[in-house]
Amino acid sequence: MNSAVAALKRSNFGKAGRQGAKALFAFTARSLQQASTLLVTLLAARILPPAQYGIYSLGIVFIVLVQTMTYTGFYQFILTTKDDDKAVLSTCFWMIVGLVSLASLGLALAAFPLEWIFQAKPLGTVLLLLALIQPLASIGAWSSAAMLRRGEIMRNFTVMFAQNLVALVGGVLLLWFWHSIYALVAFRYLRVMTGAVLYAALGRDRPQLLFRKDLARKATAFSGGLYGSRLLNFLARYAADLLLGLLHSPAAVGLYRFGSRVATGATDVINQPMLSFAATQFGAAARQDKDLAKPLARFAGTITLLSGMVGAVIIVFARDVIAIFFQTSYMAALVVTYAMALRGAASAGQMLVEPAFAAMGRTDRKSVV
């Protein structure tokens, strides 16, 4: 009897260890996406002057708006709806790719007028190049959602880990040997294309010629409030960049975005993986009609604690890090770094509002906004 109990304990311990290792790997894979972007953009700040850094930052502001349509709304509908898998995945594929393609076309047409408005050459070329790759990025997002819906979490994070590792190494090499704003554009292309190849090779789902209008209407109604909420969040986060670009100069944008990137980039290394886990857990709970209170409390407490710790470290060490590693002109961004670190730590819990409401199916504008 004692040997049987001991064997059972070892089995449970081994199972817990394996689950812990999987969770750690998944967290590392998701964190690597934020870390690779942070490291590459900070390396760019070390190499490029604030004006060039600001032009690229302006370009990314508009790309983030397009990406909002990729990872919000229909993406979360895939994770939460109880409808037939085949119909959901096929219909949402065409909705996501179609919406992002239209947004990318609009951005491409507006690229050079925006360059003229902001008086920031070569913003138009940067925007055009970044817009062209967004439809391919939306296919990768759909593949990720399909894997998560089927419960293939480790497969999804394996793809994510490989994709971001390639992007990190490639981005560093590109900037090291090519001191240009276009090295950052190439870094974005490398990440998207690597992800597309890996998802195509490892994903089980392929787009089909199936489009259910009733399901499309349901997905659109579900997504509308989420898009409205995310648009308001986008404006809150990036309105300062746009105003600085219009009223001052790309250099002012570069300083502001650098300070913000130092703070929010570091906190996002913690927050974004946790948010990804939360969306997956809430979606699974919603499909199984489980109570959301426990995962909500668990994620809220963890995110708030970790964000506060990271924010404190940033406030203590930011001045010394900027002085040692970056051009002296970037010291002007220090006040932005402090402010954004405090903002990120204070607003961490708000990140869970969107996935929680999505899981409950309460995504109308009145509920979310």
CSV table of C-alpha atoms in Angstrom, one decimal:
chain,number,residue,atom,x,y,z
A,1,MET,CA,0.0,0.0,0.0
A,2,ASN,CA,2.8,2.4,0.9
A,3,SER,CA,4.6,1.8,-2.3
A,4,ALA,CA,1.4,2.4,-4.3
A,5,VAL,CA,0.8,5.7,-2.5
A,6,ALA,CA,4.5,6.7,-3.1
A,7,ALA,CA,4.1,5.8,-6.8
A,8,LEU,CA,0.9,7.9,-7.0
A,9,LYS,CA,2.7,10.9,-5.4
A,10,ARG,CA,5.6,10.6,-7.8
A,11,SER,CA,3.2,10.4,-10.7
A,12,ASN,CA,1.3,13.5,-9.5
A,13,PHE,CA,4.6,15.3,-8.9
A,14,GLY,CA,5.9,14.4,-12.3
A,15,LYS,CA,2.6,15.6,-13.9
A,16,ALA,CA,2.8,18.9,-12.0
A,17,GLY,CA,6.4,19.3,-13.1
A,18,ARG,CA,5.5,18.8,-16.7
A,19,GLN,CA,2.6,21.2,-16.5
A,20,GLY,CA,4.9,23.8,-14.9
A,21,ALA,CA,7.5,23.3,-17.6
A,22,LYS,CA,4.9,23.8,-20.3
A,23,ALA,CA,3.5,26.9,-18.6
A,24,LEU,CA,7.0,28.3,-18.3
A,25,PHE,CA,7.8,27.6,-22.0
A,26,ALA,CA,4.5,29.2,-23.1
A,27,PHE,CA,5.2,32.3,-21.0
A,28,THR,CA,8.7,32.5,-22.4
A,29,ALA,CA,7.5,32.2,-26.0
A,30,ARG,CA,4.9,34.9,-25.5
A,31,SER,CA,7.3,37.1,-23.7
A,32,LEU,CA,9.9,36.7,-26.4
A,33,GLN,CA,7.6,38.5,-28.8
A,34,GLN,CA,7.6,41.6,-26.6
A,35,ALA,CA,11.3,41.3,-25.7
A,36,SER,CA,12.4,41.0,-29.3
A,37,THR,CA,10.5,44.1,-30.4
A,38,LEU,CA,11.8,46.0,-27.3
A,39,LEU,CA,15.4,45.0,-27.9
A,40,VAL,CA,15.4,45.7,-31.6
A,41,THR,CA,13.7,49.1,-31.2
A,42,LEU,CA,16.0,50.1,-28.4
A,43,LEU,CA,19.0,49.0,-30.5
A,44,ALA,CA,17.6,51.3,-33.2
A,45,ALA,CA,17.4,54.1,-30.7
A,46,ARG,CA,21.1,53.5,-30.0
A,47,ILE,CA,22.0,53.7,-33.7
A,48,LEU,CA,19.5,56.2,-35.2
A,49,PRO,CA,18.9,59.8,-34.3
A,50,PRO,CA,15.6,60.8,-32.7
A,51,ALA,CA,14.2,62.2,-36.0
A,52,GLN,CA,14.7,58.9,-37.8
A,53,TYR,CA,13.4,56.9,-34.9
A,54,GLY,CA,10.4,59.2,-34.8
A,55,ILE,CA,9.5,58.6,-38.4
A,56,TYR,CA,9.5,54.8,-37.9
A,57,SER,CA,7.5,55.3,-34.7
A,58,LEU,CA,4.9,57.3,-36.6
A,59,GLY,CA,4.7,54.4,-39.2
A,60,ILE,CA,4.2,51.9,-36.4
A,61,VAL,CA,1.3,53.9,-34.9
A,62,PHE,CA,-0.7,53.4,-38.1
A,63,ILE,CA,0.3,49.8,-38.4
A,64,VAL,CA,-0.9,49.2,-34.8
A,65,LEU,CA,-4.3,50.5,-35.9
A,66,VAL,CA,-4.4,47.9,-38.7
A,67,GLN,CA,-3.2,45.2,-36.3
A,68,THR,CA,-6.1,46.1,-33.9
A,69,MET,CA,-8.4,44.5,-36.6
A,70,THR,CA,-6.2,41.4,-36.6
A,71,TYR,CA,-6.1,40.4,-32.9
A,72,THR,CA,-9.4,41.8,-31.8
A,73,GLY,CA,-13.0,41.0,-32.5
A,74,PHE,CA,-13.1,38.1,-34.9
A,75,TYR,CA,-10.0,36.6,-33.4
A,76,GLN,CA,-11.7,36.5,-30.0
A,77,PHE,CA,-14.9,35.3,-31.6
A,78,ILE,CA,-12.9,32.2,-32.8
A,79,LEU,CA,-11.8,31.6,-29.2
A,80,THR,CA,-15.2,31.9,-27.5
A,81,THR,CA,-18.1,30.9,-29.8
A,82,LYS,CA,-19.7,27.5,-29.5
A,83,ASP,CA,-20.6,27.1,-33.2
A,84,ASP,CA,-19.2,24.4,-35.4
A,85,ASP,CA,-15.4,24.6,-35.8
A,86,LYS,CA,-15.3,24.3,-39.5
A,87,ALA,CA,-17.9,27.0,-40.1
A,88,VAL,CA,-16.3,29.3,-37.5
A,89,LEU,CA,-12.8,29.0,-38.8
A,90,SER,CA,-13.6,29.3,-42.5
A,91,THR,CA,-16.0,32.3,-42.1
A,92,CYS,CA,-13.7,34.2,-39.7
A,93,PHE,CA,-10.7,33.6,-42.0
A,94,TRP,CA,-12.4,35.5,-44.8
A,95,MET,CA,-13.7,38.2,-42.4
A,96,ILE,CA,-10.2,38.8,-40.8
A,97,VAL,CA,-8.2,38.7,-44.1
A,98,GLY,CA,-10.8,40.8,-45.9
A,99,LEU,CA,-11.0,43.5,-43.2
A,100,VAL,CA,-7.2,43.7,-42.8
A,101,SER,CA,-6.7,43.8,-46.6
A,102,LEU,CA,-9.1,46.7,-46.9
A,103,ALA,CA,-7.4,48.5,-44.0
A,104,SER,CA,-4.0,47.9,-45.5
A,105,LEU,CA,-5.2,49.2,-48.9
A,106,GLY,CA,-6.5,52.3,-47.3
A,107,LEU,CA,-3.2,52.9,-45.5
A,108,ALA,CA,-1.2,52.3,-48.6
A,109,LEU,CA,-3.3,54.9,-50.5
A,110,ALA,CA,-2.9,57.4,-47.6
A,111,ALA,CA,0.9,56.7,-47.2
A,112,PHE,CA,2.3,59.7,-49.1
A,113,PRO,CA,-0.4,62.1,-48.2
A,114,LEU,CA,0.4,61.3,-44.5
A,115,GLU,CA,4.1,61.9,-45.3
A,116,TRP,CA,3.2,65.4,-46.6
A,117,ILE,CA,0.9,66.1,-43.6
A,118,PHE,CA,3.6,65.2,-41.1
A,119,GLN,CA,6.4,66.6,-43.1
A,120,ALA,CA,8.4,63.4,-42.4
A,121,LYS,CA,10.2,61.9,-45.3
A,122,PRO,CA,10.4,58.9,-45.9
A,123,LEU,CA,7.3,58.1,-43.9
A,124,GLY,CA,5.3,57.4,-47.0
A,125,THR,CA,7.7,54.7,-48.2
A,126,VAL,CA,7.8,53.1,-44.7
A,127,LEU,CA,4.0,53.0,-44.5
A,128,LEU,CA,3.6,51.6,-47.9
A,129,LEU,CA,6.1,48.8,-47.2
A,130,LEU,CA,4.6,48.0,-43.8
A,131,ALA,CA,1.0,48.0,-45.2
A,132,LEU,CA,1.9,45.5,-47.9
A,133,ILE,CA,2.8,42.7,-45.4
A,134,GLN,CA,-0.3,43.1,-43.1
A,135,PRO,CA,-2.6,40.7,-45.0
A,136,LEU,CA,-0.1,38.0,-44.6
A,137,ALA,CA,0.2,38.8,-40.9
A,138,SER,CA,-3.6,38.4,-40.6
A,139,ILE,CA,-3.3,34.9,-41.9
A,140,GLY,CA,-0.8,34.1,-39.2
A,141,ALA,CA,-3.2,35.5,-36.6
A,142,TRP,CA,-6.0,33.4,-37.8
A,143,SER,CA,-3.8,30.3,-37.7
A,144,SER,CA,-2.9,31.1,-34.1
A,145,ALA,CA,-6.6,31.5,-33.1
A,146,ALA,CA,-7.4,28.2,-34.8
A,147,MET,CA,-4.7,26.4,-32.8
A,148,LEU,CA,-5.9,27.9,-29.5
A,149,ARG,CA,-9.5,27.0,-30.3
A,150,ARG,CA,-8.5,23.4,-30.8
A,151,GLY,CA,-6.5,23.3,-27.6
A,152,GLU,CA,-3.2,23.1,-29.3
A,153,ILE,CA,-1.6,25.6,-27.0
A,154,MET,CA,1.9,24.2,-26.9
A,155,ARG,CA,2.0,23.9,-30.7
A,156,ASN,CA,1.0,27.6,-31.0
A,157,PHE,CA,3.6,28.7,-28.5
A,158,THR,CA,6.3,26.6,-30.2
A,159,VAL,CA,5.6,28.5,-33.5
A,160,MET,CA,5.6,31.8,-31.6
A,161,PHE,CA,8.9,31.0,-29.9
A,162,ALA,CA,10.6,30.0,-33.1
A,163,GLN,CA,9.1,33.0,-35.0
A,164,ASN,CA,10.3,35.6,-32.4
A,165,LEU,CA,13.7,34.0,-31.9
A,166,VAL,CA,14.3,34.3,-35.7
A,167,ALA,CA,13.0,37.8,-35.6
A,168,LEU,CA,15.2,38.8,-32.7
A,169,VAL,CA,18.4,37.4,-34.1
A,170,GLY,CA,17.6,38.7,-37.6
A,171,GLY,CA,16.6,42.1,-36.4
A,172,VAL,CA,19.8,42.6,-34.4
A,173,LEU,CA,21.9,41.6,-37.4
A,174,LEU,CA,20.0,43.8,-39.8
A,175,LEU,CA,20.4,46.9,-37.6
A,176,TRP,CA,24.1,46.0,-36.8
A,177,PHE,CA,25.1,45.9,-40.4
A,178,TRP,CA,22.5,48.2,-41.9
A,179,HIS,CA,22.1,51.5,-40.0
A,180,SER,CA,18.9,52.5,-41.6
A,181,ILE,CA,15.2,52.9,-40.9
A,182,TYR,CA,14.6,50.3,-43.5
A,183,ALA,CA,16.4,47.7,-41.4
A,184,LEU,CA,13.4,48.0,-39.0
A,185,VAL,CA,11.0,47.5,-41.9
A,186,ALA,CA,12.9,44.4,-42.8
A,187,PHE,CA,12.7,43.2,-39.2
A,188,ARG,CA,8.9,43.4,-39.4
A,189,TYR,CA,8.9,41.5,-42.7
A,190,LEU,CA,11.2,38.8,-41.2
A,191,ARG,CA,8.8,38.2,-38.3
A,192,VAL,CA,5.7,38.0,-40.4
A,193,MET,CA,7.1,35.8,-43.1
A,194,THR,CA,8.7,33.4,-40.5
A,195,GLY,CA,5.4,33.1,-38.7
A,196,ALA,CA,3.5,32.5,-42.0
A,197,VAL,CA,5.9,29.7,-43.0
A,198,LEU,CA,5.8,28.0,-39.5
A,199,TYR,CA,2.0,28.2,-39.2
A,200,ALA,CA,1.6,26.8,-42.7
A,201,ALA,CA,3.9,23.9,-41.9
A,202,LEU,CA,2.6,23.0,-38.4
A,203,GLY,CA,-1.0,24.1,-38.5
A,204,ARG,CA,-3.8,21.6,-39.2
A,205,ASP,CA,-6.3,24.1,-40.5
A,206,ARG,CA,-6.5,25.5,-44.0
A,207,PRO,CA,-8.9,28.2,-45.3
A,208,GLN,CA,-11.9,26.8,-47.2
A,209,LEU,CA,-14.5,28.2,-49.6
A,210,LEU,CA,-17.1,28.3,-46.9
A,211,PHE,CA,-18.8,31.5,-45.7
A,212,ARG,CA,-21.9,31.5,-43.6
A,213,LYS,CA,-23.7,34.8,-43.7
A,214,ASP,CA,-25.6,34.2,-40.4
A,215,LEU,CA,-22.3,33.4,-38.7
A,216,ALA,CA,-20.6,36.4,-40.2
A,217,ARG,CA,-23.4,38.7,-38.9
A,218,LYS,CA,-23.1,37.1,-35.4
A,219,ALA,CA,-19.3,37.5,-35.5
A,220,THR,CA,-19.7,41.2,-36.6
A,221,ALA,CA,-22.2,41.9,-33.8
A,222,PHE,CA,-19.8,40.3,-31.3
A,223,SER,CA,-16.8,42.2,-32.6
A,224,GLY,CA,-18.2,45.7,-33.0
A,225,GLY,CA,-18.0,46.6,-29.3
A,226,LEU,CA,-14.5,45.2,-29.0
A,227,TYR,CA,-13.3,47.2,-32.0
A,228,GLY,CA,-14.8,50.3,-30.5
A,229,SER,CA,-13.1,49.7,-27.2
A,230,ARG,CA,-9.8,48.9,-28.8
A,231,LEU,CA,-10.0,52.1,-31.0
A,232,LEU,CA,-10.5,54.2,-27.8
A,233,ASN,CA,-7.6,52.4,-26.2
A,234,PHE,CA,-5.5,53.1,-29.4
A,235,LEU,CA,-6.3,56.8,-29.3
A,236,ALA,CA,-5.5,57.0,-25.6
A,237,ARG,CA,-2.1,55.3,-26.2
A,238,TYR,CA,-1.0,56.9,-29.4
A,239,ALA,CA,-2.8,60.3,-29.7
A,240,ALA,CA,0.3,62.0,-28.2
A,241,ASP,CA,2.5,60.6,-31.0
A,242,LEU,CA,0.1,62.0,-33.7
A,243,LEU,CA,-0.2,65.4,-32.1
A,244,LEU,CA,3.6,65.7,-31.6
A,245,GLY,CA,4.1,64.8,-35.2
A,246,LEU,CA,1.6,67.3,-36.4
A,247,LEU,CA,2.5,70.2,-34.1
A,248,HIS,CA,6.2,69.7,-33.6
A,249,SER,CA,8.5,67.3,-35.4
A,250,PRO,CA,9.5,63.6,-35.9
A,251,ALA,CA,12.3,64.1,-33.4
A,252,ALA,CA,9.7,65.0,-30.7
A,253,VAL,CA,7.8,61.8,-31.6
A,254,GLY,CA,11.0,59.8,-31.4
A,255,LEU,CA,11.8,61.1,-27.9
A,256,TYR,CA,8.3,60.5,-26.7
A,257,ARG,CA,8.0,57.0,-28.2
A,258,PHE,CA,11.5,56.1,-26.9
A,259,GLY,CA,10.5,57.0,-23.4
A,260,SER,CA,7.2,55.2,-23.7
A,261,ARG,CA,8.9,52.1,-25.2
A,262,VAL,CA,11.4,51.8,-22.4
A,263,ALA,CA,8.5,51.8,-19.9
A,264,THR,CA,5.6,50.0,-21.6
A,265,GLY,CA,7.9,47.6,-23.5
A,266,ALA,CA,9.3,46.3,-20.3
A,267,THR,CA,5.9,46.0,-18.6
A,268,ASP,CA,4.4,44.4,-21.8
A,269,VAL,CA,7.0,41.6,-21.5
A,270,ILE,CA,5.0,40.6,-18.5
A,271,ASN,CA,1.5,41.8,-19.3
A,272,GLN,CA,1.1,40.6,-22.9
A,273,PRO,CA,1.8,36.9,-22.1
A,274,MET,CA,-0.6,37.0,-19.2
A,275,LEU,CA,-3.2,38.7,-21.4
A,276,SER,CA,-2.8,36.0,-24.0
A,277,PHE,CA,-3.2,33.2,-21.4
A,278,ALA,CA,-6.3,35.0,-20.0
A,279,ALA,CA,-8.0,35.3,-23.4
A,280,THR,CA,-7.4,31.5,-23.9
A,281,GLN,CA,-8.6,30.5,-20.5
A,282,PHE,CA,-11.6,32.8,-20.6
A,283,GLY,CA,-12.5,31.5,-24.1
A,284,ALA,CA,-12.3,27.9,-23.0
A,285,ALA,CA,-14.4,28.6,-19.8
A,286,ALA,CA,-17.0,30.4,-21.9
A,287,ARG,CA,-17.4,27.4,-24.3
A,288,GLN,CA,-17.7,25.1,-21.3
A,289,ASP,CA,-20.1,27.3,-19.4
A,290,LYS,CA,-17.7,27.6,-16.4
A,291,ASP,CA,-17.5,30.4,-13.9
A,292,LEU,CA,-15.1,33.2,-14.9
A,293,ALA,CA,-14.6,34.6,-11.3
A,294,LYS,CA,-11.7,32.3,-10.4
A,295,PRO,CA,-9.5,32.9,-13.5
A,296,LEU,CA,-10.4,36.6,-13.4
A,297,ALA,CA,-9.2,36.9,-9.8
A,298,ARG,CA,-6.1,34.9,-10.5
A,299,PHE,CA,-5.0,36.8,-13.5
A,300,ALA,CA,-5.8,40.2,-12.1
A,301,GLY,CA,-3.7,39.6,-9.0
A,302,THR,CA,-0.8,38.2,-10.9
A,303,ILE,CA,-0.7,41.0,-13.5
A,304,THR,CA,-1.0,43.8,-11.0
A,305,LEU,CA,1.8,42.4,-8.8
A,306,LEU,CA,4.2,41.8,-11.7
A,307,SER,CA,3.5,45.1,-13.4
A,308,GLY,CA,4.1,46.9,-10.1
A,309,MET,CA,7.5,45.2,-9.6
A,310,VAL,CA,8.6,46.0,-13.2
A,311,GLY,CA,7.4,49.6,-13.0
A,312,ALA,CA,9.4,50.1,-9.8
A,313,VAL,CA,12.6,48.7,-11.4
A,314,ILE,CA,12.2,51.0,-14.4
A,315,ILE,CA,11.8,54.1,-12.2
A,316,VAL,CA,14.9,53.2,-10.2
A,317,PHE,CA,17.3,52.3,-13.1
A,318,ALA,CA,15.9,54.2,-16.2
A,319,ARG,CA,18.3,57.2,-15.9
A,320,ASP,CA,21.4,55.1,-15.6
A,321,VAL,CA,20.4,52.8,-18.4
A,322,ILE,CA,19.7,55.7,-20.8
A,323,ALA,CA,22.9,57.4,-19.9
A,324,ILE,CA,25.1,54.3,-20.4
A,325,PHE,CA,23.5,52.8,-23.6
A,326,PHE,CA,22.0,55.6,-25.6
A,327,GLN,CA,22.8,58.9,-27.2
A,328,THR,CA,22.6,61.9,-24.8
A,329,SER,CA,19.8,63.4,-26.9
A,330,TYR,CA,17.5,60.6,-25.6
A,331,MET,CA,17.8,61.8,-21.9
A,332,ALA,CA,15.0,64.3,-22.7
A,333,ALA,CA,12.7,61.3,-22.8
A,334,LEU,CA,13.3,60.4,-19.1
A,335,VAL,CA,10.2,62.1,-17.8
A,336,VAL,CA,8.0,60.2,-20.3
A,337,THR,CA,9.6,56.9,-19.1
A,338,TYR,CA,8.7,57.6,-15.5
A,339,ALA,CA,5.1,58.6,-16.3
A,340,MET,CA,4.5,55.6,-18.5
A,341,ALA,CA,6.0,53.2,-16.0
A,342,LEU,CA,3.5,54.5,-13.4
A,343,ARG,CA,0.7,54.4,-15.9
A,344,GLY,CA,1.5,50.8,-16.9
A,345,ALA,CA,1.6,49.6,-13.3
A,346,ALA,CA,-1.6,51.4,-12.3
A,347,SER,CA,-3.7,50.3,-15.3
A,348,ALA,CA,-2.6,46.6,-15.5
A,349,GLY,CA,-5.9,45.3,-14.2
A,350,GLN,CA,-7.8,47.1,-17.0
A,351,MET,CA,-6.3,44.8,-19.6
A,352,LEU,CA,-8.6,42.0,-18.4
A,353,VAL,CA,-11.8,43.9,-19.1
A,354,GLU,CA,-11.8,43.1,-22.9
A,355,PRO,CA,-11.2,39.3,-22.7
A,356,ALA,CA,-13.6,38.9,-19.7
A,357,PHE,CA,-16.4,40.7,-21.5
A,358,ALA,CA,-15.7,38.8,-24.7
A,359,ALA,CA,-16.0,35.5,-22.8
A,360,MET,CA,-19.3,36.6,-21.4
A,361,GLY,CA,-20.6,37.6,-24.8
A,362,ARG,CA,-21.1,41.2,-23.6
A,363,THR,CA,-19.3,43.1,-26.3
A,364,ASP,CA,-21.8,45.7,-27.3
A,365,ARG,CA,-20.6,49.3,-27.0
A,366,LYS,CA,-22.6,50.0,-23.9
A,367,SER,CA,-21.1,47.1,-22.0
A,368,VAL,CA,-17.4,47.5,-23.1
A,369,VAL,CA,-17.0,51.2,-23.4
